[in-house]
Amino acid sequence: MDQDTADQSTVEPSAAVPSTADQGAAAANPLAIDWIQLQAQAEELLAQVVQWAQSPAFYAQGALIAAALVVAWIFAGVVSRTLRGRLALAEGDAEASAFKRGLTRILRLVRPVLSVFMLGVGVAVADASLGQSVIVRLAQGLSVVALIYAATRAFFDSPAVHGFAKWVVVPIALLNVFGALDDVTGYLESIQVNVGNIQFSLYAIVRAAIFGAVLFWFGRLSNDSGKQYIRSRDTLEIGTREVLAKLFEIGLFVLIFLLMLQIMGINLTTLAVFGGALGVGLGFGLQAIASNFISGLIILLDRSLTVGDYIELEDGRTGTIRALNMRSTVLKTFDGKDVVVPNETFITSSFTNWTHTDPKQRYDIELQVAYSSDLEAVVALLREVVASHPQVLSGDAIPEDERPDAEISGFGDNGVDILIEYWMDGVDDGRNRVGADLNMMIWKAFKEAGVEFPFPQREVRLLNPSP
């Protein structure tokens, strides 16, 4: 027995202690992994876990977890049935649609919330009775992770948000639950990336990417919601609403940009050099962009254009303003096309705004009747026909100078020239094709009254006719 013991004592240290060559290799490569020592630590940890798993405290905590989950499941069923009853009472009420949608989303979170709460009660019971609550706390942490993921799925319909929660938020939460988050961040912090004279850690890059994605997503969502809220205020003029919406958008993205600089650890005082370089760039390469941006602010402030105005450009293109952006203005034509016009165009060139101050417009129709026609009867007939159109402004409530009128404008080679003038509330194009309707109505009225449209008549004379 003594000899065997001596043999064992001489063999075991050689297997447990690394050789001189291994120690030299480890010193040469600090990141090298000592697999023998790691295996020994893993075996020791496994032995402790097995021994602890056989203790009464382990089974007691497992029973507490099971009891907490069962109680949470029972209470979740009761609460869900109550909420579903409220949902059934609201059925058929059009005004309660938002309430029903919110209640349906909340129903998905009842069980995870109650599980977290009951496991918290289990932690308190375990600490009071057993003096330890490691397993129960671990189960509560996993329940919190499940609650975060369920809330993301319930309240956000975007696949991008679901993917971000699945691949970023949940792994970070799991690392925090198992106590490995500090180790991972420390390892990422130790990896340095050099870009010229600037040094970044891998942790800083990952942190900037994660918070940047969250900030820009939140900024876009806030921008859309904020502009929609501002534009829905009917007490403000349309131009004022557009100005406030654009100022809100600019201020929001400037704030996000400053927050990103703080997250990346960039001192704001270093932006002085960047500002000088940006000024030079605006003076040369970005001159057109800066001009359009400033022109857009001028347009919004002086209220010369608003959404819904009907615009005619110098080149003859027309359309209704659909959007006023920071760089350009979008005109929607009546044939469904969008014309993107740089904002500088409205500052440096002339244009016609048909409906900015008054949507009422005057139009005219020119035609000829034969010289043999009864002109007084024709004029009266034309006034009656034009006034009968529902979109033409007519009647005693309309000022006399805006009522439909027909008059002789001249005498042509083939007939008498008649000019018809009428006013309408809107632009005579697209859905408001009043001119085309009036032409058809005049044709039918002339046909029934026997009024003739003239046609060219020529007299041919033969000089020195042959016998």
Short mmCIF file of C-alpha atoms in Angstrom, two decimals:
data_model
loop_
_atom_site.label_atom_id
_atom_site.label_comp_id
_atom_site.label_asym_id
_atom_site.label_seq_id
_atom_site.Cartn_x
_atom_site.Cartn_y
_atom_site.Cartn_z
CA MET A 1 0.00 0.00 0.00
CA ASP A 2 2.80 2.43 0.80
CA GLN A 3 4.54 1.72 -2.48
CA ASP A 4 1.31 2.25 -4.40
CA THR A 5 0.70 5.49 -2.60
CA ALA A 6 4.18 6.68 -3.37
CA ASP A 7 3.72 5.78 -7.03
CA GLN A 8 0.49 7.69 -7.20
CA SER A 9 2.03 10.72 -5.56
CA THR A 10 4.76 10.78 -8.16
CA VAL A 11 2.40 10.38 -11.15
CA GLU A 12 -0.52 12.74 -10.28
CA PRO A 13 1.44 15.98 -10.03
CA SER A 14 2.98 15.41 -13.44
CA ALA A 15 -0.47 15.14 -14.98
CA ALA A 16 -1.88 18.17 -13.18
CA VAL A 17 1.02 20.61 -13.42
CA PRO A 18 1.96 21.88 -16.90
CA SER A 19 5.46 21.21 -18.12
CA THR A 20 8.13 23.87 -18.53
CA ALA A 21 7.56 23.89 -22.29
CA ASP A 22 3.83 24.42 -21.78
CA GLN A 23 4.49 27.27 -19.35
CA GLY A 24 6.84 28.91 -21.86
CA ALA A 25 4.26 28.61 -24.62
CA ALA A 26 1.60 30.11 -22.36
CA ALA A 27 3.89 33.01 -21.48
CA ALA A 28 4.62 33.62 -25.15
CA ASN A 29 0.90 33.61 -26.01
CA PRO A 30 -1.18 35.24 -23.25
CA LEU A 31 -4.45 34.37 -25.04
CA ALA A 32 -3.62 30.63 -25.15
CA ILE A 33 -6.13 28.44 -23.29
CA ASP A 34 -4.83 26.04 -20.61
CA TRP A 35 -7.07 23.09 -21.50
CA ILE A 36 -5.82 20.90 -18.64
CA GLN A 37 -6.59 23.49 -16.01
CA LEU A 38 -9.93 24.27 -17.67
CA GLN A 39 -10.85 20.57 -17.63
CA ALA A 40 -9.95 20.31 -13.97
CA GLN A 41 -12.09 23.32 -13.10
CA ALA A 42 -15.00 21.95 -15.15
CA GLU A 43 -14.81 18.59 -13.37
CA GLU A 44 -14.70 20.31 -9.98
CA LEU A 45 -17.68 22.48 -10.88
CA LEU A 46 -19.63 19.47 -12.15
CA ALA A 47 -18.95 17.61 -8.90
CA GLN A 48 -20.21 20.56 -6.88
CA VAL A 49 -23.34 20.84 -9.03
CA VAL A 50 -24.09 17.11 -8.70
CA GLN A 51 -23.57 17.25 -4.96
CA TRP A 52 -25.74 20.37 -4.67
CA ALA A 53 -28.45 18.88 -6.90
CA GLN A 54 -28.84 16.07 -4.38
CA SER A 55 -29.40 18.45 -1.47
CA PRO A 56 -32.85 19.18 0.01
CA ALA A 57 -32.47 22.92 -0.77
CA PHE A 58 -32.32 22.17 -4.50
CA TYR A 59 -35.54 20.16 -4.44
CA ALA A 60 -37.24 22.75 -2.25
CA GLN A 61 -36.42 25.52 -4.71
CA GLY A 62 -37.62 23.35 -7.60
CA ALA A 63 -40.91 22.82 -5.76
CA LEU A 64 -41.22 26.59 -5.20
CA ILE A 65 -40.68 27.22 -8.92
CA ALA A 66 -43.29 24.67 -9.88
CA ALA A 67 -45.79 26.05 -7.35
CA ALA A 68 -45.21 29.63 -8.53
CA LEU A 69 -45.74 28.67 -12.17
CA VAL A 70 -48.93 26.71 -11.36
CA VAL A 71 -50.39 29.58 -9.34
CA ALA A 72 -49.45 32.01 -12.11
CA TRP A 73 -51.12 29.76 -14.70
CA ILE A 74 -54.34 29.58 -12.62
CA PHE A 75 -54.50 33.35 -12.03
CA ALA A 76 -53.66 34.00 -15.68
CA GLY A 77 -56.65 31.91 -16.71
CA VAL A 78 -58.96 33.88 -14.42
CA VAL A 79 -57.64 37.26 -15.58
CA SER A 80 -57.75 36.23 -19.26
CA ARG A 81 -61.38 35.11 -18.98
CA THR A 82 -62.28 38.42 -17.33
CA LEU A 83 -60.54 40.47 -20.00
CA ARG A 84 -62.07 38.39 -22.78
CA GLY A 85 -65.48 39.09 -21.26
CA ARG A 86 -64.78 42.82 -21.46
CA LEU A 87 -63.66 42.30 -25.03
CA ALA A 88 -66.94 40.56 -25.88
CA LEU A 89 -68.93 43.43 -24.34
CA ALA A 90 -67.10 45.90 -26.55
CA GLU A 91 -67.85 43.87 -29.67
CA GLY A 92 -69.74 45.83 -32.31
CA ASP A 93 -68.77 49.24 -30.95
CA ALA A 94 -66.86 51.11 -33.66
CA GLU A 95 -65.40 53.61 -31.18
CA ALA A 96 -63.95 50.82 -29.04
CA SER A 97 -61.75 49.37 -31.79
CA ALA A 98 -58.58 50.89 -30.29
CA PHE A 99 -59.57 49.58 -26.84
CA LYS A 100 -60.13 46.09 -28.25
CA ARG A 101 -56.77 46.07 -30.01
CA GLY A 102 -54.98 47.16 -26.84
CA LEU A 103 -56.83 44.61 -24.73
CA THR A 104 -55.99 41.82 -27.18
CA ARG A 105 -52.30 42.73 -26.93
CA ILE A 106 -52.43 42.82 -23.13
CA LEU A 107 -53.93 39.31 -23.07
CA ARG A 108 -50.65 37.96 -24.47
CA LEU A 109 -48.72 39.34 -21.50
CA VAL A 110 -50.92 38.17 -18.63
CA ARG A 111 -49.19 34.82 -18.11
CA PRO A 112 -45.57 36.10 -18.42
CA VAL A 113 -46.26 39.00 -16.03
CA LEU A 114 -47.89 36.77 -13.41
CA SER A 115 -45.04 34.26 -13.75
CA VAL A 116 -42.46 36.95 -12.98
CA PHE A 117 -44.53 38.18 -10.02
CA MET A 118 -45.10 34.75 -8.50
CA LEU A 119 -41.43 33.78 -8.95
CA GLY A 120 -40.56 36.99 -7.10
CA VAL A 121 -42.76 35.76 -4.25
CA GLY A 122 -40.92 32.43 -4.47
CA VAL A 123 -37.57 34.22 -4.12
CA ALA A 124 -38.76 35.88 -0.90
CA VAL A 125 -40.05 32.56 0.48
CA ALA A 126 -36.81 30.75 -0.40
CA ASP A 127 -34.64 33.41 1.26
CA ALA A 128 -36.77 33.33 4.40
CA SER A 129 -37.05 29.54 4.74
CA LEU A 130 -33.93 28.14 3.04
CA GLY A 131 -31.48 31.00 3.26
CA GLN A 132 -30.74 30.74 -0.51
CA SER A 133 -32.69 31.30 -3.72
CA VAL A 134 -30.24 30.83 -6.59
CA ILE A 135 -32.43 28.51 -8.67
CA VAL A 136 -35.59 30.56 -8.10
CA ARG A 137 -33.77 33.78 -9.07
CA LEU A 138 -32.49 32.08 -12.21
CA ALA A 139 -36.03 31.01 -13.13
CA GLN A 140 -37.29 34.56 -12.48
CA GLY A 141 -34.57 35.96 -14.75
CA LEU A 142 -35.57 33.60 -17.54
CA SER A 143 -39.20 34.63 -17.03
CA VAL A 144 -38.22 38.29 -17.40
CA VAL A 145 -36.47 37.44 -20.68
CA ALA A 146 -39.61 35.65 -21.89
CA LEU A 147 -41.71 38.67 -20.85
CA ILE A 148 -39.48 41.06 -22.83
CA TYR A 149 -39.77 38.93 -25.95
CA ALA A 150 -43.54 38.50 -25.54
CA ALA A 151 -44.02 42.27 -25.08
CA THR A 152 -42.01 42.93 -28.23
CA ARG A 153 -44.13 40.51 -30.23
CA ALA A 154 -47.36 41.91 -28.77
CA PHE A 155 -46.84 45.64 -29.19
CA PHE A 156 -44.67 45.84 -32.31
CA ASP A 157 -45.68 44.51 -35.72
CA SER A 158 -42.39 45.28 -37.48
CA PRO A 159 -40.32 42.22 -38.47
CA ALA A 160 -37.18 44.33 -37.93
CA VAL A 161 -38.13 44.95 -34.30
CA HIS A 162 -38.87 41.25 -33.79
CA GLY A 163 -35.49 40.32 -35.25
CA PHE A 164 -33.69 42.90 -33.11
CA ALA A 165 -35.38 41.58 -29.97
CA LYS A 166 -34.62 37.96 -30.90
CA TRP A 167 -30.95 38.35 -31.84
CA VAL A 168 -29.86 41.30 -29.65
CA VAL A 169 -32.14 41.98 -26.67
CA VAL A 170 -32.80 38.38 -25.65
CA PRO A 171 -29.11 37.26 -25.81
CA ILE A 172 -28.02 40.28 -23.74
CA ALA A 173 -30.75 39.55 -21.18
CA LEU A 174 -29.69 35.88 -20.99
CA LEU A 175 -26.05 36.86 -20.45
CA ASN A 176 -27.16 39.15 -17.64
CA VAL A 177 -29.29 36.41 -16.06
CA PHE A 178 -26.39 33.95 -16.00
CA GLY A 179 -23.93 36.61 -14.80
CA ALA A 180 -21.74 36.49 -17.88
CA LEU A 181 -22.52 39.94 -19.29
CA ASP A 182 -19.61 41.66 -17.50
CA ASP A 183 -17.16 39.01 -18.70
CA VAL A 184 -18.32 39.35 -22.32
CA THR A 185 -18.17 43.14 -22.27
CA GLY A 186 -14.74 43.02 -20.69
CA TYR A 187 -13.49 40.67 -23.40
CA LEU A 188 -14.91 42.90 -26.15
CA GLU A 189 -13.35 45.92 -24.48
CA SER A 190 -9.94 44.22 -24.60
CA ILE A 191 -10.08 43.89 -28.40
CA GLN A 192 -8.85 47.17 -29.91
CA VAL A 193 -9.37 48.37 -33.48
CA ASN A 194 -7.07 51.06 -34.88
CA VAL A 195 -8.19 53.42 -37.65
CA GLY A 196 -5.24 55.70 -38.30
CA ASN A 197 -4.56 57.56 -35.06
CA ILE A 198 -7.98 56.75 -33.65
CA GLN A 199 -8.40 53.67 -31.49
CA PHE A 200 -11.74 51.96 -30.88
CA SER A 201 -12.61 48.91 -28.88
CA LEU A 202 -14.85 46.24 -30.29
CA TYR A 203 -17.24 46.87 -27.40
CA ALA A 204 -17.57 50.55 -28.39
CA ILE A 205 -18.34 49.59 -31.99
CA VAL A 206 -20.98 47.04 -30.96
CA ARG A 207 -22.50 49.47 -28.47
CA ALA A 208 -22.67 52.24 -31.08
CA ALA A 209 -24.28 49.89 -33.60
CA ILE A 210 -26.93 48.69 -31.14
CA PHE A 211 -27.82 52.09 -29.70
CA GLY A 212 -27.60 53.69 -33.16
CA ALA A 213 -30.17 51.25 -34.54
CA VAL A 214 -32.46 51.88 -31.55
CA LEU A 215 -32.09 55.66 -31.75
CA PHE A 216 -32.72 55.94 -35.47
CA TRP A 217 -35.68 53.57 -35.29
CA PHE A 218 -37.13 55.52 -32.40
CA GLY A 219 -36.35 58.78 -34.21
CA ARG A 220 -38.16 57.69 -37.36
CA LEU A 221 -41.14 56.48 -35.34
CA SER A 222 -41.23 59.70 -33.31
CA ASN A 223 -40.82 61.78 -36.45
CA ASP A 224 -43.78 60.14 -38.19
CA SER A 225 -45.98 60.34 -35.08
CA GLY A 226 -44.98 63.92 -34.30
CA LYS A 227 -45.56 65.22 -37.82
CA GLN A 228 -48.87 63.38 -38.02
CA TYR A 229 -49.96 64.95 -34.73
CA ILE A 230 -48.91 68.45 -35.83
CA ARG A 231 -50.62 68.12 -39.21
CA SER A 232 -53.84 66.95 -37.57
CA ARG A 233 -54.23 70.21 -35.61
CA ASP A 234 -57.05 71.89 -37.54
CA THR A 235 -56.78 75.05 -35.45
CA LEU A 236 -53.48 75.91 -37.18
CA GLU A 237 -53.11 77.02 -40.77
CA ILE A 238 -51.71 74.53 -43.26
CA GLY A 239 -48.52 76.55 -43.76
CA THR A 240 -47.96 76.86 -40.01
CA ARG A 241 -48.43 73.13 -39.59
CA GLU A 242 -45.86 72.39 -42.28
CA VAL A 243 -43.35 74.79 -40.74
CA LEU A 244 -43.75 73.21 -37.30
CA ALA A 245 -43.53 69.71 -38.76
CA LYS A 246 -40.27 70.48 -40.56
CA LEU A 247 -38.75 72.20 -37.53
CA PHE A 248 -39.74 69.22 -35.40
CA GLU A 249 -38.09 66.84 -37.87
CA ILE A 250 -34.86 68.86 -38.01
CA GLY A 251 -34.63 69.25 -34.24
CA LEU A 252 -35.29 65.57 -33.64
CA PHE A 253 -32.55 64.35 -35.96
CA VAL A 254 -30.06 66.90 -34.60
CA LEU A 255 -30.79 65.57 -31.11
CA ILE A 256 -30.29 61.97 -32.27
CA PHE A 257 -27.02 62.94 -33.93
CA LEU A 258 -25.73 64.54 -30.71
CA LEU A 259 -26.77 61.49 -28.67
CA MET A 260 -24.92 59.23 -31.09
CA LEU A 261 -21.78 61.31 -30.66
CA GLN A 262 -22.04 60.95 -26.88
CA ILE A 263 -22.56 57.19 -27.14
CA MET A 264 -19.51 56.85 -29.38
CA GLY A 265 -17.47 58.89 -26.90
CA ILE A 266 -16.70 61.73 -29.30
CA ASN A 267 -16.19 65.09 -27.61
CA LEU A 268 -18.44 67.79 -29.02
CA THR A 269 -15.58 70.29 -28.96
CA THR A 270 -13.88 68.30 -31.70
CA LEU A 271 -16.75 69.23 -34.03
CA ALA A 272 -15.20 72.65 -34.61
CA VAL A 273 -12.83 71.22 -37.20
CA PHE A 274 -15.61 69.15 -38.68
CA GLY A 275 -17.83 72.24 -38.86
CA GLY A 276 -15.17 74.14 -40.77
CA ALA A 277 -14.74 71.30 -43.24
CA LEU A 278 -18.49 71.05 -43.60
CA GLY A 279 -18.73 74.77 -44.33
CA VAL A 280 -16.14 74.44 -47.09
CA GLY A 281 -18.04 71.46 -48.49
CA LEU A 282 -21.30 73.39 -48.47
CA GLY A 283 -19.57 76.21 -50.31
CA PHE A 284 -18.40 73.94 -53.10
CA GLY A 285 -19.68 70.40 -53.55
CA LEU A 286 -22.88 70.72 -51.49
CA GLN A 287 -23.94 74.11 -52.78
CA ALA A 288 -27.05 72.83 -54.56
CA ILE A 289 -28.15 70.78 -51.55
CA ALA A 290 -27.69 73.72 -49.18
CA SER A 291 -29.51 76.04 -51.57
CA ASN A 292 -32.50 73.70 -51.85
CA PHE A 293 -32.56 73.17 -48.08
CA ILE A 294 -32.53 76.90 -47.30
CA SER A 295 -35.08 77.54 -50.08
CA GLY A 296 -37.36 74.98 -48.47
CA LEU A 297 -37.15 76.78 -45.13
CA ILE A 298 -37.90 80.12 -46.84
CA ILE A 299 -40.93 78.63 -48.60
CA LEU A 300 -42.27 77.24 -45.33
CA LEU A 301 -41.70 80.49 -43.45
CA ASP A 302 -43.16 82.92 -46.01
CA ARG A 303 -46.10 80.57 -46.72
CA SER A 304 -46.00 81.12 -50.45
CA LEU A 305 -46.73 77.43 -50.99
CA THR A 306 -48.85 74.99 -49.02
CA VAL A 307 -49.92 71.41 -49.45
CA GLY A 308 -52.92 71.25 -51.78
CA ASP A 309 -52.00 74.27 -53.94
CA TYR A 310 -52.31 73.85 -57.70
CA ILE A 311 -49.04 75.01 -59.29
CA GLU A 312 -48.11 75.79 -62.89
CA LEU A 313 -44.37 76.04 -63.60
CA GLU A 314 -42.69 78.12 -66.28
CA ASP A 315 -42.18 75.08 -68.51
CA GLY A 316 -45.92 74.32 -68.48
CA ARG A 317 -45.91 71.44 -65.99
CA THR A 318 -48.80 71.54 -63.56
CA GLY A 319 -49.80 69.63 -60.47
CA THR A 320 -51.10 69.76 -56.92
CA ILE A 321 -48.54 69.97 -54.11
CA ARG A 322 -48.53 66.64 -52.32
CA ALA A 323 -45.52 67.10 -50.02
CA LEU A 324 -43.07 69.84 -49.02
CA ASN A 325 -39.75 68.19 -48.20
CA MET A 326 -36.50 69.74 -47.03
CA ARG A 327 -34.88 69.36 -50.45
CA SER A 328 -37.75 69.28 -52.93
CA THR A 329 -41.47 69.73 -53.46
CA VAL A 330 -43.61 66.94 -54.90
CA LEU A 331 -46.34 67.86 -57.41
CA LYS A 332 -48.97 65.25 -58.18
CA THR A 333 -50.38 65.55 -61.68
CA PHE A 334 -53.92 64.59 -62.64
CA ASP A 335 -52.63 61.60 -64.59
CA GLY A 336 -51.10 60.06 -61.45
CA LYS A 337 -47.46 61.11 -61.86
CA ASP A 338 -45.26 62.73 -59.20
CA VAL A 339 -43.12 65.67 -60.35
CA VAL A 340 -40.20 66.31 -57.98
CA VAL A 341 -39.25 69.99 -58.18
CA PRO A 342 -36.15 71.34 -56.34
CA ASN A 343 -37.10 74.00 -53.81
CA GLU A 344 -34.67 76.44 -55.41
CA THR A 345 -36.94 76.55 -58.49
CA PHE A 346 -39.67 78.35 -56.53
CA ILE A 347 -37.17 80.97 -55.34
CA THR A 348 -35.24 81.71 -58.54
CA SER A 349 -38.02 81.40 -61.14
CA SER A 350 -41.63 82.45 -61.48
CA PHE A 351 -44.61 80.12 -61.17
CA THR A 352 -48.40 80.39 -61.03
CA ASN A 353 -50.22 79.40 -57.87
CA TRP A 354 -53.83 78.89 -58.94
CA THR A 355 -55.45 78.09 -55.61
CA HIS A 356 -53.28 79.60 -52.86
CA THR A 357 -55.63 82.39 -51.72
CA ASP A 358 -58.89 81.42 -53.44
CA PRO A 359 -59.83 78.06 -54.95
CA LYS A 360 -62.37 79.70 -57.32
CA GLN A 361 -61.21 79.90 -60.93
CA ARG A 362 -62.65 81.49 -64.09
CA TYR A 363 -62.64 79.64 -67.39
CA ASP A 364 -63.91 80.42 -70.86
CA ILE A 365 -65.12 78.59 -73.95
CA GLU A 366 -64.89 80.05 -77.46
CA LEU A 367 -67.19 78.98 -80.30
CA GLN A 368 -68.84 80.26 -83.49
CA VAL A 369 -72.42 80.29 -84.71
CA ALA A 370 -73.72 80.94 -88.20
CA TYR A 371 -74.60 84.50 -89.22
CA SER A 372 -78.15 83.37 -89.80
CA SER A 373 -78.63 82.51 -86.10
CA ASP A 374 -80.79 84.49 -83.66
CA LEU A 375 -77.93 85.83 -81.53
CA GLU A 376 -80.09 86.98 -78.62
CA ALA A 377 -81.67 83.54 -78.34
CA VAL A 378 -78.26 81.87 -78.66
CA VAL A 379 -76.75 83.99 -75.85
CA ALA A 380 -79.69 83.28 -73.55
CA LEU A 381 -79.51 79.57 -74.34
CA LEU A 382 -75.78 79.41 -73.61
CA ARG A 383 -76.19 81.15 -70.24
CA GLU A 384 -78.94 78.73 -69.27
CA VAL A 385 -76.98 75.63 -70.35
CA VAL A 386 -73.77 76.66 -68.56
CA ALA A 387 -75.60 77.62 -65.35
CA SER A 388 -77.29 74.19 -65.24
CA HIS A 389 -73.98 72.40 -64.60
CA PRO A 390 -73.75 71.47 -60.87
CA GLN A 391 -70.10 72.55 -60.51
CA VAL A 392 -70.51 75.95 -62.15
CA LEU A 393 -71.12 78.79 -59.70
CA SER A 394 -74.55 80.25 -60.42
CA GLY A 395 -77.66 81.52 -58.70
CA ASP A 396 -78.69 84.60 -56.77
CA ALA A 397 -76.20 83.90 -53.97
CA ILE A 398 -73.31 84.30 -56.39
CA PRO A 399 -72.08 87.82 -57.23
CA GLU A 400 -73.25 89.01 -60.61
CA ASP A 401 -69.75 89.28 -62.03
CA GLU A 402 -69.12 85.59 -61.21
CA ARG A 403 -72.28 84.18 -62.80
CA PRO A 404 -72.11 82.40 -66.18
CA ASP A 405 -72.04 84.81 -69.08
CA ALA A 406 -72.04 84.61 -72.88
CA GLU A 407 -71.20 87.53 -75.18
CA ILE A 408 -70.26 88.31 -78.75
CA SER A 409 -66.50 88.66 -78.96
CA GLY A 410 -66.14 89.31 -82.69
CA PHE A 411 -67.18 88.56 -86.24
CA GLY A 412 -65.19 85.93 -88.05
CA ASP A 413 -64.89 84.96 -91.66
CA ASN A 414 -67.33 82.12 -91.31
CA GLY A 415 -69.51 83.03 -88.32
CA VAL A 416 -70.08 85.08 -85.20
CA ASP A 417 -67.51 84.53 -82.38
CA ILE A 418 -69.12 83.79 -78.99
CA LEU A 419 -67.19 83.89 -75.69
CA ILE A 420 -68.58 81.97 -72.69
CA GLU A 421 -67.22 82.72 -69.20
CA TYR A 422 -67.95 80.79 -66.02
CA TRP A 423 -66.53 80.34 -62.51
CA MET A 424 -66.09 77.09 -60.61
CA ASP A 425 -64.79 76.10 -57.19
CA GLY A 426 -61.61 74.26 -58.16
CA VAL A 427 -59.38 73.50 -61.14
CA ASP A 428 -60.96 72.40 -64.41
CA ASP A 429 -58.92 69.22 -64.79
CA GLY A 430 -58.76 65.67 -63.52
CA ARG A 431 -62.01 64.82 -61.81
CA ASN A 432 -63.37 68.33 -62.46
CA ARG A 433 -63.62 68.15 -66.25
CA VAL A 434 -66.30 70.80 -66.39
CA GLY A 435 -65.19 72.18 -69.77
CA ALA A 436 -65.68 68.84 -71.52
CA ASP A 437 -69.13 68.44 -69.94
CA LEU A 438 -70.15 71.93 -71.07
CA ASN A 439 -69.04 71.27 -74.66
CA MET A 440 -71.28 68.20 -74.80
CA MET A 441 -74.21 70.06 -73.21
CA ILE A 442 -73.86 72.97 -75.68
CA TRP A 443 -73.74 70.55 -78.62
CA LYS A 444 -76.97 68.88 -77.51
CA ALA A 445 -78.72 72.20 -76.83
CA PHE A 446 -77.75 73.60 -80.26
CA LYS A 447 -78.89 70.43 -81.96
CA GLU A 448 -82.31 70.62 -80.29
CA ALA A 449 -82.68 74.37 -80.96
CA GLY A 450 -81.52 74.10 -84.57
CA VAL A 451 -78.54 76.43 -84.13
CA GLU A 452 -75.88 75.79 -86.77
CA PHE A 453 -72.14 75.82 -86.32
CA PRO A 454 -70.53 77.57 -89.31
CA PHE A 455 -68.10 75.93 -91.66
CA PRO A 456 -65.72 77.55 -94.15
CA GLN A 457 -67.40 78.73 -97.38
CA ARG A 458 -65.34 79.69 -100.40
CA GLU A 459 -66.39 81.43 -103.67
CA VAL A 460 -64.58 80.22 -106.78
CA ARG A 461 -64.37 82.51 -109.84
CA LEU A 462 -63.20 81.37 -113.24
CA LEU A 463 -61.39 84.03 -115.25
CA ASN A 464 -61.33 83.82 -119.07
CA PRO A 465 -63.30 80.61 -119.24
CA SER A 466 -62.72 78.56 -122.37
CA PRO A 467 -65.71 78.06 -124.76
#
